[in-house]
Short mmCIF file of C-alpha atoms in Angstrom, two decimals:
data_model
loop_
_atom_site.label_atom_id
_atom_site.label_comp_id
_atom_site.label_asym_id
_atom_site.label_seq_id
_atom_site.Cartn_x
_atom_site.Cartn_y
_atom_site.Cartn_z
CA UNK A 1 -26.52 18.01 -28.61
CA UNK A 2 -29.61 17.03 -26.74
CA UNK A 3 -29.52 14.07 -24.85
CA UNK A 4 -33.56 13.24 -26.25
CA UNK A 5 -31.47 11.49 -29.61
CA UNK A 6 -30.66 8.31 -28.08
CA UNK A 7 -33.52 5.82 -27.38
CA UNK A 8 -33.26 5.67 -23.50
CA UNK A 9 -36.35 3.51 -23.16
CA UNK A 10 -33.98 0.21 -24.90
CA UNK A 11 -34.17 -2.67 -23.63
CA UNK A 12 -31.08 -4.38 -21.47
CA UNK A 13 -29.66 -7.70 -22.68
CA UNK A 14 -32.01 -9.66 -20.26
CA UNK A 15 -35.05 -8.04 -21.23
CA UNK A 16 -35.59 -5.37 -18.98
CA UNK A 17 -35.83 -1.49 -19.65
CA UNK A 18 -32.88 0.72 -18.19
CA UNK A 19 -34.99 3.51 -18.22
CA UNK A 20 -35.88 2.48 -14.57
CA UNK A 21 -33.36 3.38 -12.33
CA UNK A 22 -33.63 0.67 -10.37
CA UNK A 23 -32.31 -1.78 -13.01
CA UNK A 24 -29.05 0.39 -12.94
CA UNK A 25 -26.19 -1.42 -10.93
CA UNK A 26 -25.81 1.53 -8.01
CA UNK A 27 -22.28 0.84 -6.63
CA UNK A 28 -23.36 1.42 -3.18
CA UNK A 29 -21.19 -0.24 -0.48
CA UNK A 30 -23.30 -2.92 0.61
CA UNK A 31 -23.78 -3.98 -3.17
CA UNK A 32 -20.65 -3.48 -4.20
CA UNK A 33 -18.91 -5.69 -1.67
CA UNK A 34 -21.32 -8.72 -2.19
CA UNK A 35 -20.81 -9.36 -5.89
CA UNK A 36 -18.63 -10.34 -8.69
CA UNK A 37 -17.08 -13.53 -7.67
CA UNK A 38 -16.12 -14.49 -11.12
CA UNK A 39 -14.36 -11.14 -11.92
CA UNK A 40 -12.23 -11.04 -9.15
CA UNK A 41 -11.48 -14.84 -9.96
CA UNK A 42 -10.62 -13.63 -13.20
CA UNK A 43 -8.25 -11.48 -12.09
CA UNK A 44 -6.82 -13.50 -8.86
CA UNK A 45 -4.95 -15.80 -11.90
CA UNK A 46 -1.21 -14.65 -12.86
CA UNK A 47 -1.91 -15.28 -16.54
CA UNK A 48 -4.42 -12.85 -16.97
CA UNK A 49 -1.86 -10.52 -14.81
CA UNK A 50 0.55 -11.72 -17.33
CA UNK A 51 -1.27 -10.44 -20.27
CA UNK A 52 -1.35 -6.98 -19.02
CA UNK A 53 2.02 -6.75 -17.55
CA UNK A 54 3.35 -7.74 -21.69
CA UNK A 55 1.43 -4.75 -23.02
CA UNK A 56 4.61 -3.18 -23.29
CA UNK A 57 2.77 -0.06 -24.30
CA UNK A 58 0.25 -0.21 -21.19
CA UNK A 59 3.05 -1.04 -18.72
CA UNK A 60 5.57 0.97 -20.16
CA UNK A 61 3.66 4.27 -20.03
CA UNK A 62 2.47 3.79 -16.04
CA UNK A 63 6.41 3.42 -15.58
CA UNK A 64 7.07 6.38 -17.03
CA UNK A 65 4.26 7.82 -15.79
CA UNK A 66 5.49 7.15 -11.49
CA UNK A 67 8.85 7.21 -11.95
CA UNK A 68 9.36 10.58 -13.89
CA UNK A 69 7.09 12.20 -11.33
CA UNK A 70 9.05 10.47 -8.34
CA UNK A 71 11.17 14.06 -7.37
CA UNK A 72 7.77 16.51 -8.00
CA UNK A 73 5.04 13.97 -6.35
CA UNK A 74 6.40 10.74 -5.17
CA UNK A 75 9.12 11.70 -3.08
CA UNK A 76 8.35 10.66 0.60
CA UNK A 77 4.50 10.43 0.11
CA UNK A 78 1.69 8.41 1.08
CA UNK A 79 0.14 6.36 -2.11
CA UNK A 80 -2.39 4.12 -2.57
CA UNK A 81 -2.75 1.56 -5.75
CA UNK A 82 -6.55 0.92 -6.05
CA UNK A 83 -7.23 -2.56 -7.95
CA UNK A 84 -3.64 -3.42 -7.24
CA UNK A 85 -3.17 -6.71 -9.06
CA UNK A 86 -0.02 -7.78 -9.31
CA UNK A 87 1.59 -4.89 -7.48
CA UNK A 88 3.25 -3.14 -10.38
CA UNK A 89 1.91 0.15 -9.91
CA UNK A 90 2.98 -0.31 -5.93
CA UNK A 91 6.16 -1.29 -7.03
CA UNK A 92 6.73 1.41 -9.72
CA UNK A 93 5.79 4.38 -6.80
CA UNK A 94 8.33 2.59 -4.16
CA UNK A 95 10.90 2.75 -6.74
CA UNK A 96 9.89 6.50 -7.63
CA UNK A 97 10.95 7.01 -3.62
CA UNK A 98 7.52 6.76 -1.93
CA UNK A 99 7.26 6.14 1.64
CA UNK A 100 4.51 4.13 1.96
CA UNK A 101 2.13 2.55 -0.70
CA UNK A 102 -1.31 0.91 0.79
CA UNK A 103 -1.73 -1.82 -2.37
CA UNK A 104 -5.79 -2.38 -2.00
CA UNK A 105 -6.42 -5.67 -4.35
CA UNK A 106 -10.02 -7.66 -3.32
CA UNK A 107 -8.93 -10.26 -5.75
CA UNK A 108 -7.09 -13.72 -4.75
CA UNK A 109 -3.98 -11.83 -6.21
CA UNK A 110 -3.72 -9.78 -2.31
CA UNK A 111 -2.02 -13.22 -0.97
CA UNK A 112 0.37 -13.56 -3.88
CA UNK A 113 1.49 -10.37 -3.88
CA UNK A 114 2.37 -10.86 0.07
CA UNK A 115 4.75 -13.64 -0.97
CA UNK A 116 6.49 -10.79 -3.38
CA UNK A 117 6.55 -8.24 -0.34
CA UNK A 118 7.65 -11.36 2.48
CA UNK A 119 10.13 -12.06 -0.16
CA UNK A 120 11.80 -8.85 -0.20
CA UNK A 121 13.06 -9.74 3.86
CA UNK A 122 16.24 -11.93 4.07
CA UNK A 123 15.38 -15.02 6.63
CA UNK A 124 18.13 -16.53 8.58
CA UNK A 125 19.71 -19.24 6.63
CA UNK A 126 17.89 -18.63 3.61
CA UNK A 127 18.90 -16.73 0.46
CA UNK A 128 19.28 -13.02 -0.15
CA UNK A 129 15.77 -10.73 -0.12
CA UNK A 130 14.64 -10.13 -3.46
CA UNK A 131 13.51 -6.66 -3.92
CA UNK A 132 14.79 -5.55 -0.90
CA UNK A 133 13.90 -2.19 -1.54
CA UNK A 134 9.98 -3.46 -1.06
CA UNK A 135 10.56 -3.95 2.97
CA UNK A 136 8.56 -1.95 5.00
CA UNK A 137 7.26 -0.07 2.15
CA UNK A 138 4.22 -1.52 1.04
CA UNK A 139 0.88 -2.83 3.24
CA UNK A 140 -1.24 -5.53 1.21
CA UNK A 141 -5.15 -4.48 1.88
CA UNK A 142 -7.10 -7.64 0.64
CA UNK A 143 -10.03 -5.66 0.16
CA UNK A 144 -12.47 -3.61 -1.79
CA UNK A 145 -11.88 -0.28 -1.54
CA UNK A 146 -15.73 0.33 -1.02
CA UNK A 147 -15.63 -1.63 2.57
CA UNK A 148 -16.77 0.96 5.12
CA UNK A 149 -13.82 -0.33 7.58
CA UNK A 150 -11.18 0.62 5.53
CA UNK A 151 -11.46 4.33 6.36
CA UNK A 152 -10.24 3.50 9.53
CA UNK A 153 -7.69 1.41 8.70
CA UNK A 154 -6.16 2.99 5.51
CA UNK A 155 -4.98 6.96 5.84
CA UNK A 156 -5.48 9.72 3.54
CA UNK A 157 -2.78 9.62 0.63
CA UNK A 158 -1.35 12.53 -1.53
CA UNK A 159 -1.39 10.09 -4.97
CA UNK A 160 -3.59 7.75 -5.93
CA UNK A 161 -2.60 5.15 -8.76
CA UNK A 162 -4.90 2.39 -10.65
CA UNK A 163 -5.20 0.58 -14.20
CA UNK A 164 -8.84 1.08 -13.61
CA UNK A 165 -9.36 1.13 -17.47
CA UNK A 166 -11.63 -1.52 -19.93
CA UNK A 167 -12.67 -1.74 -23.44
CA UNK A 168 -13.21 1.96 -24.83
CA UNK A 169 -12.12 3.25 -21.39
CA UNK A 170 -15.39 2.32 -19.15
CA UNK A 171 -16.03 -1.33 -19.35
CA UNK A 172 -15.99 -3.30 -16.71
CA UNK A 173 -16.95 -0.24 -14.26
CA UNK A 174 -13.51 -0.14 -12.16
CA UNK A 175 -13.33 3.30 -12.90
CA UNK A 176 -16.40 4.45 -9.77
CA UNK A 177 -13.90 2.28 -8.08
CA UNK A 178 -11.05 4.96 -8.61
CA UNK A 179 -13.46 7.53 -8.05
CA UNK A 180 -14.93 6.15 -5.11
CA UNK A 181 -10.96 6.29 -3.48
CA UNK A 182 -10.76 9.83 -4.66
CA UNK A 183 -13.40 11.03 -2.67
CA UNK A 184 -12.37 8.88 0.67
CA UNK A 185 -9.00 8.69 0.34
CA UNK A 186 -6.83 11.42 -1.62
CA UNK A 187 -6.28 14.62 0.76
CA UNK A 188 -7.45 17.72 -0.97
CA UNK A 189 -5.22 18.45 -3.93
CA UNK A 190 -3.67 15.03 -4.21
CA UNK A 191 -2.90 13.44 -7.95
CA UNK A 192 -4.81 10.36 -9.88
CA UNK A 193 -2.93 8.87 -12.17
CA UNK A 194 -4.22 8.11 -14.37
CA UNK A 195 -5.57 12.05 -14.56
CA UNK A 196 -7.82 11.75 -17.01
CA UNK A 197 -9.10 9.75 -20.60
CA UNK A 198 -10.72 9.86 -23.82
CA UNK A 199 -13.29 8.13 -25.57
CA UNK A 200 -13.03 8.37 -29.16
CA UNK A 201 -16.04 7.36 -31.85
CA UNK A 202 -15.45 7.21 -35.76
CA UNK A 203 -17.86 6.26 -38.54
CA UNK A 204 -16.41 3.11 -39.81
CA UNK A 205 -16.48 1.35 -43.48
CA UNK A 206 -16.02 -2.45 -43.06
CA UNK A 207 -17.18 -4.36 -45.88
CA UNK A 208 -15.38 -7.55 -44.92
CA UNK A 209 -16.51 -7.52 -41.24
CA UNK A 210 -19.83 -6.72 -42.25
CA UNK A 211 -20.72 -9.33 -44.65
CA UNK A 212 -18.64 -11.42 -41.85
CA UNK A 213 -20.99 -11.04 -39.26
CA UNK A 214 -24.03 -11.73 -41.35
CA UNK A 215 -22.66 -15.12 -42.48
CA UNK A 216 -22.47 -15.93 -38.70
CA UNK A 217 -26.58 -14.64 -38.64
CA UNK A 218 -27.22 -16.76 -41.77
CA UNK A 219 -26.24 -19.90 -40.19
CA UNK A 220 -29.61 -20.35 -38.45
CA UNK A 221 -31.79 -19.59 -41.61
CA UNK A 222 -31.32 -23.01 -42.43
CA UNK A 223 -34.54 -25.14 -43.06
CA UNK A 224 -32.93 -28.56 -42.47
CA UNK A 225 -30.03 -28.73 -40.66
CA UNK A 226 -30.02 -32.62 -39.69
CA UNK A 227 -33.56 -32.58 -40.08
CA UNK A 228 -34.59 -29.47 -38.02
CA UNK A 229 -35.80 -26.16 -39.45
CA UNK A 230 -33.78 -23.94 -37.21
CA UNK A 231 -34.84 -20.82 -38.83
CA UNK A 232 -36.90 -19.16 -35.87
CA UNK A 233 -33.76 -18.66 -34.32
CA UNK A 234 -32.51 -16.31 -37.10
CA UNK A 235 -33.80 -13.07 -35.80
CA UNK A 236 -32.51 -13.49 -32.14
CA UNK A 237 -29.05 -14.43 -33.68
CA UNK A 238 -29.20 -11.65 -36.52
CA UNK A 239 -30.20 -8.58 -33.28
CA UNK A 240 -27.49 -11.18 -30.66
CA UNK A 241 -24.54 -10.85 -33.76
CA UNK A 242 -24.94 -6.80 -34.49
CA UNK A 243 -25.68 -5.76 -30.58
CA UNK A 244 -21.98 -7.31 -29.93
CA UNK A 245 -19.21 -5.12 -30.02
CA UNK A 246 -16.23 -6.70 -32.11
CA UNK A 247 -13.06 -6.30 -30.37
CA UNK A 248 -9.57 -6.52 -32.52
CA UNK A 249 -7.16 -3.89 -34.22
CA UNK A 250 -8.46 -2.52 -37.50
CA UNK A 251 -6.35 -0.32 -40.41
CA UNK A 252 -7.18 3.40 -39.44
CA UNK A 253 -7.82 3.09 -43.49
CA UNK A 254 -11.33 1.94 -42.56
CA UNK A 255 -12.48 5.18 -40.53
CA UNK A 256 -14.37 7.38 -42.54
CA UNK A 257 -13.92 10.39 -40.75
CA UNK A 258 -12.19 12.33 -37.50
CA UNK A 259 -13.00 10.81 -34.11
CA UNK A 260 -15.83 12.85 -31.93
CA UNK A 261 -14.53 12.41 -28.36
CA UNK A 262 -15.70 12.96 -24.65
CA UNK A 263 -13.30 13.79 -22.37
CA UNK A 264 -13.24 12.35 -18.39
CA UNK A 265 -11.43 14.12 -15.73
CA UNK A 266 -10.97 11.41 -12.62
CA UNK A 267 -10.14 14.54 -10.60
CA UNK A 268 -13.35 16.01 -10.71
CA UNK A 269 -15.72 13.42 -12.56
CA UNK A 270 -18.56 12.78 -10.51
CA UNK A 271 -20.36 8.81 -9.84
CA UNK A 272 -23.46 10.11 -11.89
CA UNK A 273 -21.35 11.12 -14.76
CA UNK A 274 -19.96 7.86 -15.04
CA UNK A 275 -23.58 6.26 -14.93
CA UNK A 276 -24.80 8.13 -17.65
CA UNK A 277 -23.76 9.99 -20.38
CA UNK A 278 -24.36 11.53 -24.00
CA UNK A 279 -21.75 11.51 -26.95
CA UNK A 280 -23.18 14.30 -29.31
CA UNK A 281 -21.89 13.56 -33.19
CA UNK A 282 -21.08 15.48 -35.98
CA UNK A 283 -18.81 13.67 -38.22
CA UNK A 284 -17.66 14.91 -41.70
CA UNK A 285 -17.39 12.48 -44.34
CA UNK A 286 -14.35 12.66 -46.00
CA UNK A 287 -14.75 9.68 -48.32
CA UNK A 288 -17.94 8.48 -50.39
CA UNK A 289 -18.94 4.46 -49.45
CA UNK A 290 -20.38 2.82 -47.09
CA UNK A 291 -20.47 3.11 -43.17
CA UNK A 292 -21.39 -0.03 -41.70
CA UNK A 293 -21.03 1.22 -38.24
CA UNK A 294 -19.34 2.91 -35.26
CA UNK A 295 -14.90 2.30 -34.44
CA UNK A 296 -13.90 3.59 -30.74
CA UNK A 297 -10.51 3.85 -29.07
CA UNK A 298 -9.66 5.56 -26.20
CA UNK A 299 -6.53 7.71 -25.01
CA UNK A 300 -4.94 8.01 -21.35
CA UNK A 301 -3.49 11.57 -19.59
CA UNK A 302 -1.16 11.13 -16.86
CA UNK A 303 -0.08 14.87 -15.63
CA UNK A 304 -0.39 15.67 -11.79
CA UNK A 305 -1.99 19.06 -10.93
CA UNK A 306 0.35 21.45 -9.61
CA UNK A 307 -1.56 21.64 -6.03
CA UNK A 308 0.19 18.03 -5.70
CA UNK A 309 3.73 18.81 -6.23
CA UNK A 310 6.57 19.04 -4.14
CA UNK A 311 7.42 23.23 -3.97
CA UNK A 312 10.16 24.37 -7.07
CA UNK A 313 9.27 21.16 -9.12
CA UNK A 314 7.50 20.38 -12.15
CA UNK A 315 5.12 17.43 -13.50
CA UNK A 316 6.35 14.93 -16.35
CA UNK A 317 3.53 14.58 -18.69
CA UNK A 318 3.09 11.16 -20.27
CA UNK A 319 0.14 10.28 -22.59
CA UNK A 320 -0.89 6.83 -23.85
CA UNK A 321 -3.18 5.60 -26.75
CA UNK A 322 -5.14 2.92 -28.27
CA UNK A 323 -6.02 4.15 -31.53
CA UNK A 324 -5.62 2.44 -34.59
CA UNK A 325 -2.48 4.50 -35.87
CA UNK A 326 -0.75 3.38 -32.20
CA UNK A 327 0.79 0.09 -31.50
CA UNK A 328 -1.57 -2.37 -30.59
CA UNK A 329 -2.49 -2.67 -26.77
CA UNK A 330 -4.35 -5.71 -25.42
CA UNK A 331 -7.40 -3.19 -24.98
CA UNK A 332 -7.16 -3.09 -28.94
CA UNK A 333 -10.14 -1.33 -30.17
CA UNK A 334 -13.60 -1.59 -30.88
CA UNK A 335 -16.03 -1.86 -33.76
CA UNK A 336 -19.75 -1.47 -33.65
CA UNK A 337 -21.82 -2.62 -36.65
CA UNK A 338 -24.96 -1.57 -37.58
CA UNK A 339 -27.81 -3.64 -38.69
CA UNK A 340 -28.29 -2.12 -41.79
CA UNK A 341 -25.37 -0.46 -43.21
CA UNK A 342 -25.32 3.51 -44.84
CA UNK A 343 -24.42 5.07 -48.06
CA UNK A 344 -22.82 8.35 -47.29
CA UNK A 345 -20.89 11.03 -49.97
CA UNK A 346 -17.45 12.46 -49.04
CA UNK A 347 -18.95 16.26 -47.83
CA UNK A 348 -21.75 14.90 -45.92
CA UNK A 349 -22.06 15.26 -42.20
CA UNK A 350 -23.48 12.75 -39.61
CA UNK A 351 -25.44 14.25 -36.74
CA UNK A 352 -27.06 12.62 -33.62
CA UNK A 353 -25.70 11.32 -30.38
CA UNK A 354 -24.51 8.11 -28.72
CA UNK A 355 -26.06 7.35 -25.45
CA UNK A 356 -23.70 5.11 -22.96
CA UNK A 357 -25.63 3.84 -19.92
CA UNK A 358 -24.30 1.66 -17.38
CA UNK A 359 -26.38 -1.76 -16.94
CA UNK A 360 -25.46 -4.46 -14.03
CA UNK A 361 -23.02 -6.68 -15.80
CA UNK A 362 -20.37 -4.30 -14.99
CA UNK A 363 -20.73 -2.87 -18.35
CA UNK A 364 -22.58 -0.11 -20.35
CA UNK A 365 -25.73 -0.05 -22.67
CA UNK A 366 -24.64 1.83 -25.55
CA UNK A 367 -27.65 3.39 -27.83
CA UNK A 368 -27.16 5.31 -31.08
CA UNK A 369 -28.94 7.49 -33.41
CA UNK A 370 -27.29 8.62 -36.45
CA UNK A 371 -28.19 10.50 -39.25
CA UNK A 372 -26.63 11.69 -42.89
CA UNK A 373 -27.03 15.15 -43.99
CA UNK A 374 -25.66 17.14 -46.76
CA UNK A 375 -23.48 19.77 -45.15
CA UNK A 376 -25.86 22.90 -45.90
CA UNK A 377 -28.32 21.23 -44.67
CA UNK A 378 -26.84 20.76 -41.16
CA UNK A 379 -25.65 23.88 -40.45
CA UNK A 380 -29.21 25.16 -41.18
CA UNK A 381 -30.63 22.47 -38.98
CA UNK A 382 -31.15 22.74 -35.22
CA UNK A 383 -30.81 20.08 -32.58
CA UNK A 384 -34.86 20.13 -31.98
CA UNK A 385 -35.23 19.73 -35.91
CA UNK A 386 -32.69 17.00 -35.44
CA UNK A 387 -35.11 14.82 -33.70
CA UNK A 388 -37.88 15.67 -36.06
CA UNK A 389 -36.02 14.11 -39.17
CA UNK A 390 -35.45 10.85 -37.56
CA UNK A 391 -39.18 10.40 -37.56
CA UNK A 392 -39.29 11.33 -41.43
CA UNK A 393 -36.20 10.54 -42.83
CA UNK A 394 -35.81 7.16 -41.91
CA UNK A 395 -34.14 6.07 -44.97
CA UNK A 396 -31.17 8.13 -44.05
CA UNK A 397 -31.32 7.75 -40.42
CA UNK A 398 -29.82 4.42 -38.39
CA UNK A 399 -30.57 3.69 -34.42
CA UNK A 400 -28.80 1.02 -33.08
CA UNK A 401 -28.17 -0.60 -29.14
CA UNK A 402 -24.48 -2.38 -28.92
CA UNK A 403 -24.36 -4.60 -25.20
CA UNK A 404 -20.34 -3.55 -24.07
CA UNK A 405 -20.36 -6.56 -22.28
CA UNK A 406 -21.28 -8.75 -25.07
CA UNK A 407 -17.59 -8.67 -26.58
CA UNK A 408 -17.31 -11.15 -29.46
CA UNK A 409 -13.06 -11.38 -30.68
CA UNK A 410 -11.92 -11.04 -34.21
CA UNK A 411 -8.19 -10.62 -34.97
CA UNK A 412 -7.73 -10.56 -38.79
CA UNK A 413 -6.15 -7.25 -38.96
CA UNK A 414 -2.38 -7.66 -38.13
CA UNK A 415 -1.02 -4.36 -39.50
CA UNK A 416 -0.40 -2.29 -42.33
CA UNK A 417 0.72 -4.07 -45.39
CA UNK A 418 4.27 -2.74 -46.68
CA UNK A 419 2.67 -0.90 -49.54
CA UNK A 420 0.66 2.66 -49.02
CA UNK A 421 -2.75 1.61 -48.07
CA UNK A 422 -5.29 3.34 -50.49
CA UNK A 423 -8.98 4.24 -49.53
CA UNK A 424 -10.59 2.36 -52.73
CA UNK A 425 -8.87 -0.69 -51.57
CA UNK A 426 -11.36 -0.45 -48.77
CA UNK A 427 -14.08 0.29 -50.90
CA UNK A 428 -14.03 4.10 -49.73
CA UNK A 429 -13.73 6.89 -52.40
CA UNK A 430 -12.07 10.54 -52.26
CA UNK A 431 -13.70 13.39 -54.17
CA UNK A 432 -11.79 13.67 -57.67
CA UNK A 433 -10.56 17.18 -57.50
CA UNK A 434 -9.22 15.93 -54.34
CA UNK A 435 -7.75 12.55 -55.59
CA UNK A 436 -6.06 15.04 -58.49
CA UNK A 437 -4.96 17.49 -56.25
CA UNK A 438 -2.83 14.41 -54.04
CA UNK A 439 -0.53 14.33 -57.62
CA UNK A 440 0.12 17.95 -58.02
CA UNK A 441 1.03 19.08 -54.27
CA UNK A 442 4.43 17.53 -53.11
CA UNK A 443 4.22 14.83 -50.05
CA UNK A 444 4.98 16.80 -47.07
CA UNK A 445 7.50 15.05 -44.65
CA UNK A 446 5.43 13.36 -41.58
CA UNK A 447 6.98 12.59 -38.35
CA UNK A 448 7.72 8.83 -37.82
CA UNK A 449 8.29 9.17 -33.73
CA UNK A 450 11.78 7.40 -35.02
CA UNK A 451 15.19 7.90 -33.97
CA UNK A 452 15.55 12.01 -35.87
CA UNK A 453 18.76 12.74 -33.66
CA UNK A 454 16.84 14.82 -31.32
CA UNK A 455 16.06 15.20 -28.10
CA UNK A 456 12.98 15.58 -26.41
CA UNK A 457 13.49 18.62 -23.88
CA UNK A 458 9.98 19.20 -23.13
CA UNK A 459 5.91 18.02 -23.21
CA UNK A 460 3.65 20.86 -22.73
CA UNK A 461 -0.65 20.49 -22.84
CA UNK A 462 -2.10 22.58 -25.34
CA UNK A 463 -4.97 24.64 -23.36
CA UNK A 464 -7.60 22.74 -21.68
CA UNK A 465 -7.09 19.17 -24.24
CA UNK A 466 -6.24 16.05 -22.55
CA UNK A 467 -4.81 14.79 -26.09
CA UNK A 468 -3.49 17.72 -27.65
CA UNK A 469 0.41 18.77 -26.39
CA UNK A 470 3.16 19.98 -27.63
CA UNK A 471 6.73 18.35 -27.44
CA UNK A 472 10.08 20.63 -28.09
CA UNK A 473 13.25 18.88 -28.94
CA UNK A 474 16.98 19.47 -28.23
CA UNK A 475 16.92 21.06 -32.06
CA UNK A 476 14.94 23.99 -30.68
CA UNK A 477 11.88 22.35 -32.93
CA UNK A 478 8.58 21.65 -32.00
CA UNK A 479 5.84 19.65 -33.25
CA UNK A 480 2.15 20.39 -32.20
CA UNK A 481 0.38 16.76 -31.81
#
């Protein structure tokens, strides 16, 4: 898809075109290290450490992720946790038997974690060391990784760990952060872990949200509110409301369509390809309605090359996601709206591209342009034509610029109700010799990821994917996911 589809002359939340380089945040050392007080005072408190250590399904899966991989990569090596926190990660690896983990945290967290490592010493005539396994085994760096003198004072590693990740995978920018201790840090066919992620974007039908959203909008359309005509201020709230990205769980009955998805490697993705890149979209409709904008997710892939294994022994794969058919993480999901919403027919395609662009609030632009075809029509239509119809077929064609950092909450969706959720009840309908042909097959049997008195033997990547595996059970089954 070319990269021409989304508008990359839009203009940043403050006003200012991002088509100028120099308005994009450059993560060089000497700006890195002078900024950001308030995130890293964000994250210096223990109850915003406490809200990710709950997400049992975040926590749960780096866990798994160290300590299954302690005998093949752990196992008397150098680590470092980049972004350290509250020293789970550091604490996971010393547990998975590493010698030496170099916890770099430039938050106000560094000193409260030393109490956790001082504890884990027995004083004389005090009580018992907590953690004593912790002594000697971890050095607190209260630091950015980016500071120059750190490459003297930190040695290369063979693992590097981090919970680098924000909303729909790249918010909040931590992940040039990883990269950055890749390249100055990890010795030459060391392990990330995380090892690599997935964005995920699905066209979306949200009636409720929608008409939500504009009732917020409407509120300053009022010609006498106390006396004051406040009604200039409806267009900046109406583009303010719909460039905000609505975070909050949503029924994977609202997606109208597969996701598209880019794929990031952290042990090869570059700084540039983190500043900048293009989504291309071709979504098939499977249900006629309305789309009223874009739903994203993400998905996490912890398996350690080979070149980073201890000789005769194997990686433990572990894989993690946030989309709507997953248990909820405090990442939740995302939900895009446009300004205008879109009829589309079940059989009809949606072609263009999604431009993400990093801006300097530690976040991303994130430009769209979308348009619905019939599906003859798009296979006979080149990616140069592409451009072409926006220009004429504006009728059928939506652009739209979402701020990442602009995050507005809503948290109405709580799960699936007890009865089978049916697309109509979302105002989304299926083709009728399709909704016929749902009586007269029988209901195949789907896989709950219950207890099915098996045992998993066995997680193998399918090809190249990051999402795709396949797990083989005691049973001598296997399921293809």
């Amino acid at each position: 898809m070319s990269s021409e589809l989304p508008n990359d002359n839009s203009s940043s939340k403050n006003g200012s075109s991002h088509s100028d380089n120099s308005h994009v945040a450059k993560r060089e050392d000497d700006e890195v290290l002078h900024r950001d007080p308030s995130y890293f005072q964000y994250y210096s408190q223990l109850q915003h450490q406490q809200n990710m250590l709950q997400d049992h399904v975040r926590t749960s899966a780096y866990h798994s992720a160290i300590t299954f991989n302690g005998p093949s990569l752990f196992r008397d090596r150098l680590v470092m946790d980049v972004g350290a926190g509250s020293g789970i990660l550091s604490f996971f690896a010393v547990q998975a038997g590493a010698k030496h983990v170099y916890a770099v945290e430039a938050s106000g967290m560094a000193k409260k974690m030393e109490v956790m490592v001082k504890s884990a010493k027995s004083a004389p005539g005090k009580a018992g060391a907590r953690n004593p396994y912790l002594a000697d085994r971890i050095t607190i760096v209260g630091s950015k990784i980016e500071e120059p003198a750190l490459v003297k004072k930190v040695p290369q590693v063979e693992a590097i760990v981090s919970e680098p990740i924000g909303v729909l995978l790249v918010h909040e920018r931590m992940l040039e952060s990883f990269v950055y201790a890749r390249d100055k840090f990890l010795r030459p066919g060391g392990a990330m872990l995380p090892s690599a992620g997935t964005i995920h974007l699905a066209p979306l039908s949200d009636a409720a949200l929608w008409n939500e959203t504009i009732t917020k909008a409407r509120f300053w359309q009022q010609e006498s509110f106390y006396g004051v005509d406040v009604n200039p201020y409806f267009a900046p709230a109406f583009d303010e409301y719909f460039s905000s990205p609505i975070i909050g769980c949503f029924s994977p009955m609202t997606l109208m369509g597969d996701s598209a998805i880019h794929e990031v490697d952290f042990h090869t993705v570059t700084m540039a390809d983190l500043k900048e890149f293009v989504i291309p979209i071709e979504w098939g409709i499977k249900y006629t309605g309305v789309m009223h904008g874009v739903a994203g997710w993400f998905d996490l892939a912890f398996v350690p090359p080979a070149s980073s294994l201890h000789p005769g022994t194997a990686p433990s794969a572990v894989y993690m996601s946030t989309s709507p058919q997953s248990p909820a993480t405090h990442w939740q999901q995302v939900r895009m709206l446009f300004k205008q919403p879109l009829a589309v027919n079940a059989g009809q395609v949606i072609r263009g591209a999604i431009l993400m662009k990093v801006n300097d609030q530690r976040s991303y632009d994130i430009s769209a342009k979308l348009i619905a075809m019939d599906y003859e029509e798009s296979e006979q239509t080149s990616d140069d034509t592409l451009v072409q119809l926006f220009e004429t077929q504006k009728t059928r064609a939506r652009t739209a610029l979402w701020y990442l950092q602009e995050q507005i909450y809503n948290y109405s969706y709580t799960g699936e109700p007890i009865e089978v959720p049916r697309p109509e009840a979302a105002n989304m309908y299926l083709p009728v010799d399709q909704l016929l042909a749902e009586s007269a097959a029988p209901v195949a049997p789907q896989y709950s990821g219950g207890n099915t008195g098996t045992t998993i033997t066995s997680v193998q990547g399918v090809a190249d994917s990051m999402t795709d595996f396949v797990i083989k059970t005691g049973a001598a089954a296997s399921m293809q996911i």
